[in-house]
Amino acid sequence: MPTRLFSAPDSTADSYRPELPYGEVCAIHQPNLFPRLSTLAKLFTADYWIVLDDVQFARRDYQHRTRLASLDDSRQTQWLSVATHLPHGRSTSIRGARLADPARCRRRVGQLLADHYRRSVHWRTFKRRLEPLLARFESTDRLADITELSTRLLLEELGWPGRVLHSSDLFARGGRSQRLADLAWLTGATTYLCGTGGMRYLEPAAFQIHSIRVLPFHTPVSGVWASARQVSAVHALMLAGPSAVRVELETLKAYVLAGGPARSSGAASGPDPF
């Protein structure tokens, strides 16, 4: 086991350290509403997902919205968003954001998903999977509760065996790269999956001092992955089904962790690329 060089600024850093096997792969990402396939694939590849819930809410991101695509043409898209109230204005954190009208949000989520995907042969099973999420609108007005659960249900649909942690339960220092590196270190990770956006600003030295490997995460661009960075993963699940999508994700996971090129297995490709 390599020596960890990090010295915590104070004893708080060890006040919460999850019991996780040393050397696992972690992904750190904000909770998104029915995330895109590219985001879901990164989480699926990881052994655990640290939900980045204590950073600033961003309206232009995917934290309260997602794109749904037509079953007939993935280029025809529509935003599914839930009305969100920020009690502290622009400085409101993701976990502090609130649903403006939970009942109305529930109806919108259920209706738009049904409008787009009720013709899918996979809809009936997925509709049952949605029931706990729709019921959750009746007991919470916290946006993060809904968005995290929407991601969890997709991961469960794909049989992901990983664990979920929350950045709000962990102590980490400021600075984008430093914070991510501390979070990964606290959970014993030796590999951190970094998406294309993060690679533009990440400072590798913050991870190197912890002996953590930063592994770039890219998705293929054809077949099931053609619209993976634009539309919700629900689209792929409704077109190809959970089994076929899982094959694609498992194939990608194997290549990414081996350091190879991202490519599709072809299992879910067809005449109408997703």
CSV table of C-alpha atoms in Angstrom, one decimal:
chain,number,residue,atom,x,y,z
A,1,MET,CA,0.0,0.0,0.0
A,2,PRO,CA,1.6,3.3,-1.0
A,3,THR,CA,2.3,5.9,1.7
A,4,ARG,CA,-0.2,8.7,1.8
A,5,LEU,CA,1.6,12.1,2.0
A,6,PHE,CA,-1.5,14.2,2.9
A,7,SER,CA,-1.4,15.8,6.4
A,8,ALA,CA,-4.9,16.9,7.4
A,9,PRO,CA,-5.1,20.6,8.4
A,10,ASP,CA,-6.8,19.6,11.6
A,11,SER,CA,-8.3,16.5,13.2
A,12,THR,CA,-11.7,17.2,11.5
A,13,ALA,CA,-10.4,15.4,8.4
A,14,ASP,CA,-10.7,12.0,10.1
A,15,SER,CA,-14.0,12.7,11.8
A,16,TYR,CA,-15.8,10.8,9.1
A,17,ARG,CA,-14.0,8.2,7.1
A,18,PRO,CA,-16.2,5.6,5.4
A,19,GLU,CA,-15.4,1.9,5.8
A,20,LEU,CA,-14.4,1.3,2.2
A,21,PRO,CA,-11.8,-1.1,0.7
A,22,TYR,CA,-8.6,0.7,0.0
A,23,GLY,CA,-7.8,1.1,-3.7
A,24,GLU,CA,-11.2,1.4,-5.2
A,25,VAL,CA,-12.3,3.7,-8.0
A,26,CYS,CA,-14.4,6.8,-7.2
A,27,ALA,CA,-16.4,9.3,-9.2
A,28,ILE,CA,-17.4,12.7,-7.8
A,29,HIS,CA,-20.4,14.4,-9.4
A,30,GLN,CA,-23.3,16.7,-8.7
A,31,PRO,CA,-26.7,15.0,-8.4
A,32,ASN,CA,-28.4,15.5,-11.8
A,33,LEU,CA,-32.0,15.0,-12.8
A,34,PHE,CA,-32.1,11.7,-14.9
A,35,PRO,CA,-28.4,12.2,-15.9
A,36,ARG,CA,-27.1,11.9,-19.4
A,37,LEU,CA,-25.7,8.5,-20.5
A,38,SER,CA,-22.1,9.9,-20.4
A,39,THR,CA,-22.6,10.9,-16.8
A,40,LEU,CA,-24.3,7.7,-15.8
A,41,ALA,CA,-21.5,5.7,-17.5
A,42,LYS,CA,-18.9,7.4,-15.3
A,43,LEU,CA,-20.8,6.6,-12.2
A,44,PHE,CA,-21.3,3.0,-13.3
A,45,THR,CA,-17.6,2.6,-13.9
A,46,ALA,CA,-16.8,3.7,-10.3
A,47,ASP,CA,-17.0,1.5,-7.2
A,48,TYR,CA,-18.7,4.4,-5.5
A,49,TRP,CA,-20.1,7.8,-6.2
A,50,ILE,CA,-19.5,10.8,-4.0
A,51,VAL,CA,-22.5,13.0,-4.5
A,52,LEU,CA,-21.2,16.6,-4.7
A,53,ASP,CA,-24.1,18.2,-2.9
A,54,ASP,CA,-22.6,21.1,-1.0
A,55,VAL,CA,-21.3,23.2,-4.0
A,56,GLN,CA,-23.1,26.1,-5.5
A,57,PHE,CA,-26.3,25.4,-7.5
A,58,ALA,CA,-25.9,26.3,-11.2
A,59,ARG,CA,-29.1,26.9,-13.3
A,60,ARG,CA,-27.3,26.4,-16.6
A,61,ASP,CA,-26.2,22.9,-15.5
A,62,TYR,CA,-28.1,19.6,-15.4
A,63,GLN,CA,-28.9,19.7,-11.6
A,64,HIS,CA,-32.6,20.5,-12.1
A,65,ARG,CA,-33.2,19.6,-15.7
A,66,THR,CA,-32.5,17.1,-18.5
A,67,ARG,CA,-33.2,16.6,-22.1
A,68,LEU,CA,-35.6,13.9,-23.3
A,69,ALA,CA,-35.4,12.7,-26.8
A,70,SER,CA,-38.1,11.3,-29.1
A,71,LEU,CA,-38.1,7.5,-29.6
A,72,ASP,CA,-38.4,8.1,-33.4
A,73,ASP,CA,-35.6,10.7,-33.7
A,74,SER,CA,-33.0,11.5,-31.0
A,75,ARG,CA,-32.5,14.9,-32.6
A,76,GLN,CA,-35.9,15.9,-31.4
A,77,THR,CA,-35.5,16.9,-27.8
A,78,GLN,CA,-37.4,18.6,-25.0
A,79,TRP,CA,-36.2,19.9,-21.7
A,80,LEU,CA,-37.7,18.3,-18.6
A,81,SER,CA,-37.1,20.7,-15.7
A,82,VAL,CA,-38.4,21.1,-12.2
A,83,ALA,CA,-39.1,24.6,-10.9
A,84,THR,CA,-36.4,25.4,-8.3
A,85,HIS,CA,-36.3,28.0,-5.5
A,86,LEU,CA,-32.9,29.2,-4.2
A,87,PRO,CA,-33.4,30.5,-0.6
A,88,HIS,CA,-30.0,32.2,-0.5
A,89,GLY,CA,-29.9,33.4,-4.1
A,90,ARG,CA,-27.0,32.5,-6.3
A,91,SER,CA,-25.0,31.4,-3.4
A,92,THR,CA,-27.4,28.6,-2.5
A,93,SER,CA,-25.8,25.1,-2.5
A,94,ILE,CA,-27.3,22.2,-4.3
A,95,ARG,CA,-28.5,20.6,-1.0
A,96,GLY,CA,-30.1,24.0,-0.1
A,97,ALA,CA,-32.1,24.3,-3.3
A,98,ARG,CA,-35.8,23.7,-3.0
A,99,LEU,CA,-38.6,22.6,-5.3
A,100,ALA,CA,-40.9,25.6,-5.9
A,101,ASP,CA,-44.0,23.4,-6.2
A,102,PRO,CA,-43.4,19.7,-5.5
A,103,ALA,CA,-46.9,18.6,-6.6
A,104,ARG,CA,-46.6,20.3,-9.9
A,105,CYS,CA,-43.0,19.1,-10.4
A,106,ARG,CA,-44.3,15.5,-9.8
A,107,ARG,CA,-47.0,15.8,-12.4
A,108,ARG,CA,-44.5,17.3,-15.0
A,109,VAL,CA,-41.9,14.6,-14.5
A,110,GLY,CA,-44.5,11.8,-14.7
A,111,GLN,CA,-46.3,13.3,-17.7
A,112,LEU,CA,-43.3,14.2,-19.9
A,113,LEU,CA,-41.6,10.8,-19.3
A,114,ALA,CA,-44.8,9.0,-20.3
A,115,ASP,CA,-45.4,11.3,-23.3
A,116,HIS,CA,-41.9,10.4,-24.7
A,117,TYR,CA,-41.6,6.8,-23.8
A,118,ARG,CA,-44.9,5.1,-23.2
A,119,ARG,CA,-44.6,3.4,-26.7
A,120,SER,CA,-41.4,1.7,-25.7
A,121,VAL,CA,-41.6,-2.0,-24.9
A,122,HIS,CA,-39.5,-1.2,-21.8
A,123,TRP,CA,-41.8,1.5,-20.5
A,124,ARG,CA,-44.0,-0.7,-18.3
A,125,THR,CA,-41.0,-2.0,-16.2
A,126,PHE,CA,-39.4,1.4,-16.0
A,127,LYS,CA,-42.7,3.0,-14.9
A,128,ARG,CA,-42.8,0.7,-11.9
A,129,ARG,CA,-39.2,1.7,-11.2
A,130,LEU,CA,-40.3,5.4,-11.2
A,131,GLU,CA,-43.0,5.0,-8.6
A,132,PRO,CA,-40.8,5.5,-5.5
A,133,LEU,CA,-39.4,8.7,-7.1
A,134,LEU,CA,-42.8,10.1,-7.9
A,135,ALA,CA,-43.9,9.3,-4.3
A,136,ARG,CA,-40.9,11.1,-3.0
A,137,PHE,CA,-42.2,14.4,-4.2
A,138,GLU,CA,-44.9,14.1,-1.6
A,139,SER,CA,-42.5,14.0,1.3
A,140,THR,CA,-39.7,16.4,0.4
A,141,ASP,CA,-39.1,19.7,-1.3
A,142,ARG,CA,-35.3,19.3,-1.5
A,143,LEU,CA,-34.1,19.2,-5.0
A,144,ALA,CA,-31.1,17.1,-4.2
A,145,ASP,CA,-33.4,14.3,-2.8
A,146,ILE,CA,-35.2,14.0,-6.1
A,147,THR,CA,-32.2,14.3,-8.4
A,148,GLU,CA,-30.1,11.9,-6.5
A,149,LEU,CA,-32.9,9.4,-6.4
A,150,SER,CA,-33.5,9.8,-10.2
A,151,THR,CA,-29.9,8.8,-10.7
A,152,ARG,CA,-30.0,5.9,-8.2
A,153,LEU,CA,-33.0,4.4,-10.0
A,154,LEU,CA,-31.1,4.4,-13.3
A,155,LEU,CA,-28.1,2.8,-11.7
A,156,GLU,CA,-30.3,0.2,-10.0
A,157,GLU,CA,-32.0,-0.5,-13.4
A,158,LEU,CA,-28.5,-1.4,-14.7
A,159,GLY,CA,-27.6,-3.5,-11.7
A,160,TRP,CA,-24.8,-1.2,-10.4
A,161,PRO,CA,-23.3,-2.8,-7.2
A,162,GLY,CA,-21.6,0.4,-6.0
A,163,ARG,CA,-22.1,2.7,-3.0
A,164,VAL,CA,-23.1,6.3,-2.6
A,165,LEU,CA,-21.5,8.8,-0.3
A,166,HIS,CA,-22.1,12.6,0.1
A,167,SER,CA,-19.5,15.4,0.1
A,168,SER,CA,-21.5,17.2,2.8
A,169,ASP,CA,-20.6,14.3,5.2
A,170,LEU,CA,-16.9,14.7,4.5
A,171,PHE,CA,-14.3,17.3,5.4
A,172,ALA,CA,-12.3,18.7,2.4
A,173,ARG,CA,-10.3,21.8,1.8
A,174,GLY,CA,-11.3,24.5,-0.7
A,175,GLY,CA,-10.1,24.9,-4.2
A,176,ARG,CA,-11.6,22.8,-7.0
A,177,SER,CA,-8.8,20.3,-7.5
A,178,GLN,CA,-7.8,20.2,-3.8
A,179,ARG,CA,-11.3,19.6,-2.7
A,180,LEU,CA,-11.8,16.7,-5.2
A,181,ALA,CA,-8.5,15.2,-4.2
A,182,ASP,CA,-9.3,15.4,-0.5
A,183,LEU,CA,-12.6,13.7,-1.0
A,184,ALA,CA,-11.1,10.9,-3.0
A,185,TRP,CA,-8.3,10.5,-0.4
A,186,LEU,CA,-10.8,10.4,2.5
A,187,THR,CA,-12.6,7.4,1.0
A,188,GLY,CA,-9.4,5.5,0.2
A,189,ALA,CA,-9.6,5.8,-3.5
A,190,THR,CA,-6.5,5.2,-5.6
A,191,THR,CA,-8.3,6.0,-8.9
A,192,TYR,CA,-10.4,9.1,-9.7
A,193,LEU,CA,-12.5,9.2,-12.8
A,194,CYS,CA,-12.4,12.6,-14.4
A,195,GLY,CA,-14.8,13.7,-17.2
A,196,THR,CA,-13.8,15.8,-20.2
A,197,GLY,CA,-15.0,19.0,-18.4
A,198,GLY,CA,-12.9,18.3,-15.3
A,199,MET,CA,-9.8,17.6,-17.3
A,200,ARG,CA,-9.7,21.2,-18.5
A,201,TYR,CA,-9.1,22.6,-15.0
A,202,LEU,CA,-7.9,19.7,-12.9
A,203,GLU,CA,-4.5,20.1,-11.3
A,204,PRO,CA,-2.9,16.6,-11.3
A,205,ALA,CA,-0.5,17.5,-8.5
A,206,ALA,CA,-3.3,17.7,-6.0
A,207,PHE,CA,-4.0,14.0,-6.6
A,208,GLN,CA,-0.4,12.9,-7.0
A,209,ILE,CA,0.5,13.9,-3.5
A,210,HIS,CA,-2.2,11.4,-2.4
A,211,SER,CA,-0.9,8.7,-4.8
A,212,ILE,CA,-4.2,8.8,-6.6
A,213,ARG,CA,-4.3,8.1,-10.3
A,214,VAL,CA,-6.5,10.5,-12.4
A,215,LEU,CA,-8.1,8.5,-15.1
A,216,PRO,CA,-9.7,10.5,-18.0
A,217,PHE,CA,-13.2,9.3,-18.7
A,218,HIS,CA,-14.4,9.6,-22.3
A,219,THR,CA,-17.4,7.9,-24.0
A,220,PRO,CA,-17.5,6.6,-27.6
A,221,VAL,CA,-19.3,8.7,-30.3
A,222,SER,CA,-21.3,6.1,-32.2
A,223,GLY,CA,-24.2,3.7,-31.7
A,224,VAL,CA,-25.7,4.0,-28.2
A,225,TRP,CA,-23.3,6.8,-27.4
A,226,ALA,CA,-24.1,9.2,-30.3
A,227,SER,CA,-26.3,11.4,-28.1
A,228,ALA,CA,-24.8,10.4,-24.8
A,229,ARG,CA,-23.6,13.9,-23.9
A,230,GLN,CA,-26.9,15.6,-24.9
A,231,VAL,CA,-29.9,13.6,-23.7
A,232,SER,CA,-30.9,11.7,-20.6
A,233,ALA,CA,-29.8,8.0,-20.2
A,234,VAL,CA,-33.6,7.2,-20.0
A,235,HIS,CA,-33.6,7.5,-23.8
A,236,ALA,CA,-31.1,4.7,-24.3
A,237,LEU,CA,-32.8,2.5,-21.8
A,238,MET,CA,-36.2,2.9,-23.5
A,239,LEU,CA,-34.7,2.2,-27.0
A,240,ALA,CA,-32.4,-0.6,-26.3
A,241,GLY,CA,-33.4,-1.9,-22.8
A,242,PRO,CA,-31.4,-2.2,-19.6
A,243,SER,CA,-29.6,-5.5,-20.6
A,244,ALA,CA,-28.2,-4.0,-23.9
A,245,VAL,CA,-27.2,-0.8,-22.2
A,246,ARG,CA,-25.5,-2.6,-19.4
A,247,VAL,CA,-23.4,-4.6,-22.0
A,248,GLU,CA,-22.3,-1.2,-23.4
A,249,LEU,CA,-21.4,0.2,-20.0
A,250,GLU,CA,-19.5,-2.9,-18.9
A,251,THR,CA,-17.5,-2.9,-22.2
A,252,LEU,CA,-16.7,0.8,-21.7
A,253,LYS,CA,-15.7,0.2,-18.1
A,254,ALA,CA,-13.3,-2.5,-19.0
A,255,TYR,CA,-11.5,-0.3,-21.6
A,256,VAL,CA,-11.4,2.8,-19.4
A,257,LEU,CA,-10.0,1.0,-16.3
A,258,ALA,CA,-7.4,-0.8,-18.6
A,259,GLY,CA,-6.4,2.6,-20.0
A,260,GLY,CA,-7.6,1.8,-23.5
A,261,PRO,CA,-9.7,3.7,-26.0
A,262,ALA,CA,-13.3,4.2,-25.4
A,263,ARG,CA,-15.4,2.2,-27.8
A,264,SER,CA,-18.8,0.7,-28.2
A,265,SER,CA,-19.4,-3.1,-28.1
A,266,GLY,CA,-22.0,-2.7,-30.8
A,267,ALA,CA,-24.5,-4.6,-28.8
A,268,ALA,CA,-27.1,-1.8,-28.8
A,269,SER,CA,-26.4,-0.2,-32.1
A,270,GLY,CA,-29.0,-0.1,-34.8
A,271,PRO,CA,-30.3,1.9,-37.8
A,272,ASP,CA,-31.3,4.8,-35.6
A,273,PRO,CA,-28.2,5.7,-33.5
A,274,PHE,CA,-29.1,7.1,-30.0
